[in-house]
Amino acid sequence: MIDARVVIGELQAMRDEGHLSDALIRRAVRSLHSGDERFDWVGAYLLDVEASELWLHNYVGQRTDHVKIPVGQGVCGTAVAQGANLNVPDVGEFDGYLACSSEVKSELVVLVRAGTDIFGQIDIDSHQPAAFDSQDEVAIQMIADKLAEQIAHERR
Ligand code: SME
């Protein structure tokens, strides 16, 4: 289980050194991937509001075809359309699921947001069925909120 406080401490130290969100997002993805063996693929998507599309920012794991995902499509795009995190215990049961690899069994999407402003999301795939619980979601949300703090600061 990932210790969100450690990752948030790393991210805050980077902010204190003057790093921008681009570096923080990359660090968060790497720390999540290396911090938990259930997290087989970890990536960050950023929302292009005008195009209504998610763009893959960076990832660790198998190559994916889903570099751009329209809002409303797949688990990722549905989370944005609904304005809510999505924990999918069985991706085979999700209508419109966009498969990265046949090994993936479950997926967790946590939004990076400041209030109603959605900046993007952290997307995690696991080869284990029903890999994620509400504690994982809380931990990842804390990390996502730290990223949102920096993104909001840069967009001001
Ligand atoms: N499974 C996602 C697509 C992204 S890949 O998992 C990297 C979806 O259904 O939106």
XYZ file of N, CA and C and ligand atoms in Angstrom:
478
model
N 0.855 -1.209 0.000
C 0.000 0.000 0.000
C 0.883 1.248 0.000
N 0.600 2.123 -0.906
C 1.364 3.365 -1.050
C 1.117 4.285 0.154
N 2.178 4.945 0.638
C 1.997 5.928 1.703
C 1.904 7.307 1.040
N 0.672 7.795 0.934
C 0.436 9.054 0.211
C 1.211 10.208 0.831
N 1.394 10.156 2.166
C 2.084 11.288 2.813
C 3.521 11.406 2.329
N 4.153 10.255 2.060
C 5.538 10.274 1.564
C 5.586 10.916 0.174
N 4.670 10.497 -0.686
C 4.646 11.033 -2.056
C 4.337 12.528 -2.019
N 3.385 12.926 -1.179
C 3.029 14.348 -1.083
C 4.226 15.159 -0.563
N 4.974 14.573 0.364
C 6.182 15.233 0.874
C 7.199 15.458 -0.247
N 7.360 14.436 -1.105
C 8.273 14.566 -2.255
C 7.799 15.682 -3.195
N 6.488 15.686 -3.427
C 5.937 16.675 -4.369
C 6.076 18.086 -3.807
N 5.842 18.231 -2.491
C 5.974 19.558 -1.884
C 7.432 20.018 -1.924
N 8.360 19.077 -1.685
C 9.791 19.430 -1.737
C 10.140 19.920 -3.142
N 9.572 19.287 -4.167
C 9.823 19.729 -5.536
C 9.256 21.125 -5.782
N 8.062 21.369 -5.230
C 7.463 22.711 -5.377
C 8.362 23.753 -4.724
N 8.862 23.402 -3.534
C 9.727 24.337 -2.800
C 10.993 24.650 -3.592
N 11.452 23.663 -4.375
C 12.649 23.875 -5.205
C 12.321 24.637 -6.492
N 11.039 24.845 -6.761
C 10.645 25.618 -7.933
C 10.255 24.803 -9.148
N 10.091 23.481 -8.960
C 9.675 22.656 -10.108
C 8.224 22.951 -10.490
N 7.935 22.777 -11.769
C 6.586 23.030 -12.286
C 5.770 21.737 -12.307
N 4.489 21.881 -12.621
C 3.573 20.740 -12.565
C 4.031 19.599 -13.465
N 4.638 19.922 -14.603
C 5.100 18.875 -15.516
C 5.999 17.866 -14.773
N 6.948 18.381 -14.007
C 7.870 17.509 -13.263
C 7.147 16.793 -12.126
N 6.219 17.500 -11.479
C 5.492 16.886 -10.361
C 4.622 15.715 -10.843
N 3.977 15.909 -11.994
C 3.097 14.852 -12.528
C 3.923 13.611 -12.868
N 5.086 13.839 -13.473
C 5.968 12.704 -13.813
C 6.416 11.968 -12.552
N 6.786 12.749 -11.516
C 7.250 12.130 -10.277
C 6.115 11.321 -9.630
N 4.915 11.883 -9.605
C 3.782 11.190 -8.969
C 3.532 9.850 -9.664
N 3.563 9.847 -10.993
C 3.309 8.615 -11.756
C 4.373 7.565 -11.428
N 5.631 7.994 -11.396
C 6.711 7.049 -11.097
C 6.631 6.519 -9.674
N 6.359 7.400 -8.728
C 6.284 6.980 -7.323
C 5.123 6.006 -7.110
N 4.000 6.271 -7.760
C 2.856 5.364 -7.615
C 3.189 3.995 -8.201
N 3.770 3.997 -9.392
C 4.061 2.726 -10.047
C 5.053 1.889 -9.239
N 6.089 2.534 -8.717
C 7.111 1.766 -7.990
C 6.672 1.456 -6.568
N 5.630 2.148 -6.079
C 5.236 2.014 -4.680
C 4.228 0.919 -4.378
N 3.666 0.307 -5.399
C 2.635 -0.699 -5.125
C 2.609 -1.731 -6.250
N 2.791 -2.993 -5.885
C 2.905 -4.021 -6.940
C 1.584 -4.290 -7.665
N 0.466 -3.816 -7.078
C -0.814 -3.985 -7.800
C -0.929 -3.008 -8.971
N -0.121 -1.936 -8.933
C -0.252 -0.869 -9.933
C 0.618 -1.206 -11.147
N 0.039 -1.960 -12.088
C 0.828 -2.435 -13.225
C 1.033 -1.363 -14.286
N 0.081 -0.491 -14.423
C 0.193 0.632 -15.383
C -0.297 1.869 -14.653
N 0.511 2.911 -14.661
C 0.101 4.175 -14.037
C 0.365 5.293 -15.034
N -0.623 6.118 -15.255
C -0.448 7.245 -16.173
C -1.219 8.460 -15.707
N -0.863 9.594 -16.302
C -1.611 10.826 -16.041
C -2.123 11.357 -17.372
N -3.391 11.700 -17.397
C -3.988 12.354 -18.561
C -4.333 13.785 -18.168
N -4.136 14.729 -19.104
C -4.550 16.108 -18.871
C -5.731 16.412 -19.782
N -6.662 17.218 -19.263
C -7.880 17.529 -20.025
C -7.666 18.768 -20.886
N -7.937 18.615 -22.191
C -8.016 19.760 -23.095
C -9.499 20.129 -23.143
N -9.847 21.198 -22.424
C -11.269 21.541 -22.267
C -11.902 21.890 -23.609
N -11.181 22.662 -24.442
C -11.759 23.091 -25.722
C -12.017 21.916 -26.657
N -11.064 20.986 -26.709
C -11.216 19.826 -27.590
C -12.084 18.745 -26.943
N -12.345 18.912 -25.641
C -13.087 17.909 -24.881
C -12.431 16.531 -24.996
N -11.120 16.540 -24.767
C -10.314 15.318 -24.908
C -9.294 15.242 -23.781
N -8.994 14.016 -23.400
C -7.886 13.777 -22.463
C -6.638 13.457 -23.274
N -5.508 14.028 -22.882
C -4.228 13.757 -23.544
C -3.325 13.062 -22.561
N -2.706 11.988 -23.010
C -1.773 11.268 -22.142
C -0.531 12.130 -21.894
N -0.261 12.418 -20.629
C 0.893 13.252 -20.277
C 2.146 12.382 -20.136
N 2.070 11.363 -19.277
C 3.175 10.402 -19.150
C 2.655 9.153 -18.463
N 3.401 8.064 -18.600
C 2.959 6.805 -18.000
C 4.151 5.893 -17.749
N 3.925 4.896 -16.891
C 4.877 3.805 -16.718
C 4.080 2.518 -16.909
N 4.564 1.620 -17.773
C 3.862 0.370 -18.042
C 3.865 0.106 -19.531
N 2.989 -0.808 -19.943
C 2.961 -1.188 -21.353
C 2.502 -0.033 -22.237
N 3.036 -0.038 -23.453
C 2.635 0.972 -24.439
C 1.115 0.938 -24.626
N 0.531 2.111 -24.814
C -0.917 2.142 -25.019
C -1.263 2.903 -26.294
N -2.354 2.494 -26.934
C -2.858 3.211 -28.111
C -3.673 4.428 -27.692
N -4.055 4.482 -26.409
C -5.008 5.511 -25.971
C -4.295 6.762 -25.478
N -3.743 7.454 -26.473
C -2.990 8.682 -26.179
C -3.956 9.860 -26.048
N -5.029 9.830 -26.817
C -6.078 10.846 -26.696
C -7.403 10.118 -26.486
N -8.159 10.562 -25.492
C -9.445 9.926 -25.196
C -10.528 11.012 -25.109
N -11.530 10.946 -25.992
C -12.608 11.935 -25.915
C -13.376 11.812 -24.591
N -13.771 12.970 -24.048
C -14.603 12.974 -22.843
C -15.866 12.171 -23.143
N -16.209 11.278 -22.233
C -17.398 10.435 -22.422
C -17.047 9.033 -22.893
N -15.789 8.840 -23.350
C -15.409 7.499 -23.824
C -14.496 6.786 -22.823
N -14.661 5.462 -22.769
C -13.818 4.648 -21.895
C -14.033 4.984 -20.425
N -13.257 4.345 -19.582
C -13.340 4.618 -18.139
C -12.847 6.045 -17.891
N -11.766 6.398 -18.577
C -11.146 7.714 -18.363
C -12.083 8.857 -18.747
N -12.625 8.770 -19.951
C -13.501 9.840 -20.431
C -14.826 9.898 -19.690
N -15.295 8.743 -19.225
C -16.552 8.699 -18.465
C -16.375 9.382 -17.106
N -15.212 9.174 -16.480
C -14.953 9.817 -15.179
C -15.059 11.337 -15.319
N -14.501 11.874 -16.406
C -14.565 13.331 -16.624
C -16.013 13.755 -16.894
N -16.698 13.005 -17.763
C -18.083 13.355 -18.103
C -18.969 13.359 -16.857
N -18.700 12.424 -15.950
C -19.518 12.330 -14.732
C -18.992 13.220 -13.611
N -17.797 13.758 -13.792
C -17.189 14.596 -12.741
C -16.937 13.812 -11.473
N -16.573 12.523 -11.631
C -16.393 11.665 -10.457
C -15.306 10.628 -10.707
N -14.632 10.216 -9.643
C -13.661 9.129 -9.745
C -14.382 7.842 -10.128
N -13.648 6.924 -10.765
C -14.263 5.639 -11.124
C -13.359 4.494 -10.690
N -13.921 3.599 -9.893
C -13.220 2.386 -9.494
C -13.942 1.226 -10.176
N -13.270 0.609 -11.148
C -13.910 -0.450 -11.957
C -13.288 -1.800 -11.580
N -13.991 -2.616 -10.798
C -13.404 -3.870 -10.330
C -13.208 -4.910 -11.434
N -14.058 -4.826 -12.481
C -13.960 -5.777 -13.591
C -14.134 -4.987 -14.894
N -13.008 -4.720 -15.560
C -13.086 -3.874 -16.757
C -13.914 -4.531 -17.866
N -14.013 -5.856 -17.836
C -14.803 -6.587 -18.838
C -16.283 -6.260 -18.757
N -16.706 -5.766 -17.615
C -18.122 -5.440 -17.412
C -18.432 -3.978 -17.723
N -17.383 -3.195 -18.033
C -17.586 -1.756 -18.243
C -17.907 -1.488 -19.706
N -19.084 -0.917 -19.935
C -19.536 -0.598 -21.286
C -18.611 0.434 -21.927
N -18.019 0.095 -23.068
C -17.169 1.063 -23.768
C -15.750 1.108 -23.258
N -15.364 0.108 -22.470
C -13.991 0.043 -21.945
C -12.978 0.072 -23.089
N -11.931 0.879 -22.930
C -10.856 0.952 -23.930
C -9.682 0.129 -23.415
N -9.439 -1.005 -24.038
C -8.420 -1.932 -23.525
C -7.014 -1.492 -23.905
N -6.131 -1.542 -22.926
C -4.705 -1.283 -23.143
C -4.029 -2.619 -23.420
N -4.365 -3.588 -22.562
C -3.767 -4.913 -22.671
C -4.774 -5.907 -22.104
N -4.732 -7.137 -22.638
C -5.703 -8.137 -22.186
C -5.422 -8.585 -20.751
N -4.250 -8.230 -20.232
C -3.904 -8.621 -18.851
C -4.602 -7.771 -17.811
N -5.051 -6.568 -18.218
C -5.656 -5.647 -17.248
C -7.029 -6.157 -16.831
N -7.246 -6.216 -15.515
C -8.517 -6.722 -14.990
C -9.331 -5.643 -14.276
N -8.645 -4.675 -13.650
C -9.379 -3.617 -12.946
C -8.669 -2.284 -13.128
N -9.416 -1.210 -12.902
C -8.902 0.125 -13.202
C -9.448 1.141 -12.210
N -8.605 2.095 -11.827
C -9.027 3.189 -10.935
C -8.645 4.514 -11.579
N -9.627 5.387 -11.727
C -9.381 6.736 -12.253
C -9.719 7.741 -11.154
N -8.750 8.586 -10.832
C -8.953 9.628 -9.812
C -8.715 10.980 -10.476
N -9.686 11.864 -10.334
C -9.598 13.161 -11.014
C -8.633 14.109 -10.319
N -7.915 14.862 -11.129
C -7.072 15.964 -10.653
C -7.916 17.217 -10.881
N -8.350 17.846 -9.796
C -9.334 18.915 -9.931
C -9.199 19.943 -8.829
N -9.715 21.139 -9.107
C -9.859 22.158 -8.071
C -11.316 22.573 -8.134
N -12.118 22.081 -7.220
C -13.561 22.334 -7.247
C -14.174 21.748 -8.510
N -14.855 22.619 -9.285
C -15.501 22.106 -10.504
C -14.535 22.079 -11.692
N -13.352 22.682 -11.531
C -12.361 22.685 -12.622
C -11.611 21.360 -12.645
N -11.793 20.581 -13.723
C -11.077 19.308 -13.853
C -9.845 19.552 -14.728
N -8.677 19.252 -14.189
C -7.421 19.437 -14.931
C -7.003 18.154 -15.651
N -7.396 17.031 -15.112
C -6.995 15.753 -15.694
C -7.253 14.630 -14.721
N -6.413 13.600 -14.790
C -6.658 12.437 -13.934
C -5.415 11.565 -13.796
N -5.410 10.795 -12.718
C -4.434 9.719 -12.566
C -5.188 8.434 -12.895
N -4.616 7.632 -13.794
C -5.263 6.391 -14.236
C -4.358 5.215 -13.846
N -4.921 4.241 -13.140
C -4.135 3.072 -12.713
C -4.830 1.787 -13.162
N -4.057 0.916 -13.807
C -4.564 -0.401 -14.230
C -3.888 -1.481 -13.396
N -4.646 -2.524 -13.083
C -4.056 -3.662 -12.381
C -4.381 -4.963 -13.114
N -3.428 -5.892 -13.049
C -3.670 -7.222 -13.614
C -4.502 -8.064 -12.650
N -4.701 -7.564 -11.427
C -5.529 -8.273 -10.441
C -6.977 -7.780 -10.540
N -7.944 -8.707 -10.478
C -9.334 -8.258 -10.466
C -9.634 -7.519 -9.155
N -10.489 -6.518 -9.217
C -10.932 -5.753 -8.038
C -9.740 -5.366 -7.148
N -8.716 -4.806 -7.774
C -7.469 -4.509 -7.047
C -7.587 -3.326 -6.093
N -8.553 -2.440 -6.343
C -8.566 -1.156 -5.636
C -9.732 -1.051 -4.651
N -9.428 -0.461 -3.459
C -10.509 -0.218 -2.496
C -10.605 1.285 -2.219
N -11.505 1.646 -1.303
C -11.739 3.069 -1.066
C -10.523 3.746 -0.418
N -9.720 2.961 0.310
C -8.500 3.536 0.910
C -7.506 3.943 -0.171
N -7.415 3.111 -1.230
C -6.547 3.460 -2.363
C -7.030 4.763 -2.984
N -8.349 4.848 -3.160
C -8.906 6.041 -3.804
C -8.579 7.283 -2.976
N -8.721 7.184 -1.640
C -8.424 8.323 -0.759
C -6.951 8.711 -0.892
N -6.058 7.706 -0.881
C -4.614 7.980 -0.962
C -4.260 8.645 -2.299
N -4.806 8.093 -3.390
C -4.490 8.653 -4.718
C -5.094 10.050 -4.852
N -6.280 10.238 -4.242
C -6.907 11.568 -4.311
C -6.036 12.622 -3.624
N -5.410 12.249 -2.505
C -4.531 13.193 -1.802
C -3.373 13.611 -2.708
N -2.837 12.647 -3.460
C -1.731 12.939 -4.382
C -2.238 13.797 -5.551
N -3.420 13.424 -6.060
C -4.019 14.194 -7.165
C -4.277 15.636 -6.732
N -4.705 15.815 -5.480
C -4.988 17.165 -4.975
C -3.712 17.997 -4.909
N -2.600 17.338 -4.569
C -1.311 18.052 -4.514
C -0.926 18.526 -5.914
N -1.161 17.677 -6.915
C -0.874 18.072 -8.298
C -1.778 19.232 -8.711
N -3.058 19.143 -8.314
C -4.025 20.189 -8.678
C -3.618 21.538 -8.083
N -3.060 21.495 -6.878
C -2.623 22.727 -6.211
C -1.598 23.457 -7.083
N -0.641 22.699 -7.615
C 0.412 23.306 -8.443
C -0.145 23.736 -9.803
N -0.991 22.907 -10.413
C -1.554 23.260 -11.730
C -2.380 24.540 -11.605
N -3.217 24.619 -10.558
C -4.054 25.812 -10.342
C -3.170 27.044 -10.153
N -2.087 26.871 -9.413
C -1.153 27.972 -9.154
C -0.567 28.490 -10.476
N -0.217 27.573 -11.387
C 0.377 27.977 -12.664
C -0.644 28.625 -13.599
N -1.897 28.258 -13.445
C -2.916 28.790 -14.371
C -3.494 30.116 -13.906
N -3.149 30.517 -12.692
C -3.676 31.764 -12.151
C -3.163 32.980 -12.907
N -8.724 1.772 -20.034
C -8.848 3.192 -20.256
C -7.941 3.657 -21.372
C -6.604 4.029 -20.932
S -5.588 2.702 -20.769
O -6.026 1.928 -19.604
C -4.051 3.175 -20.597
C -10.286 3.556 -20.542
O -11.134 2.684 -20.689
O -10.569 4.760 -20.616
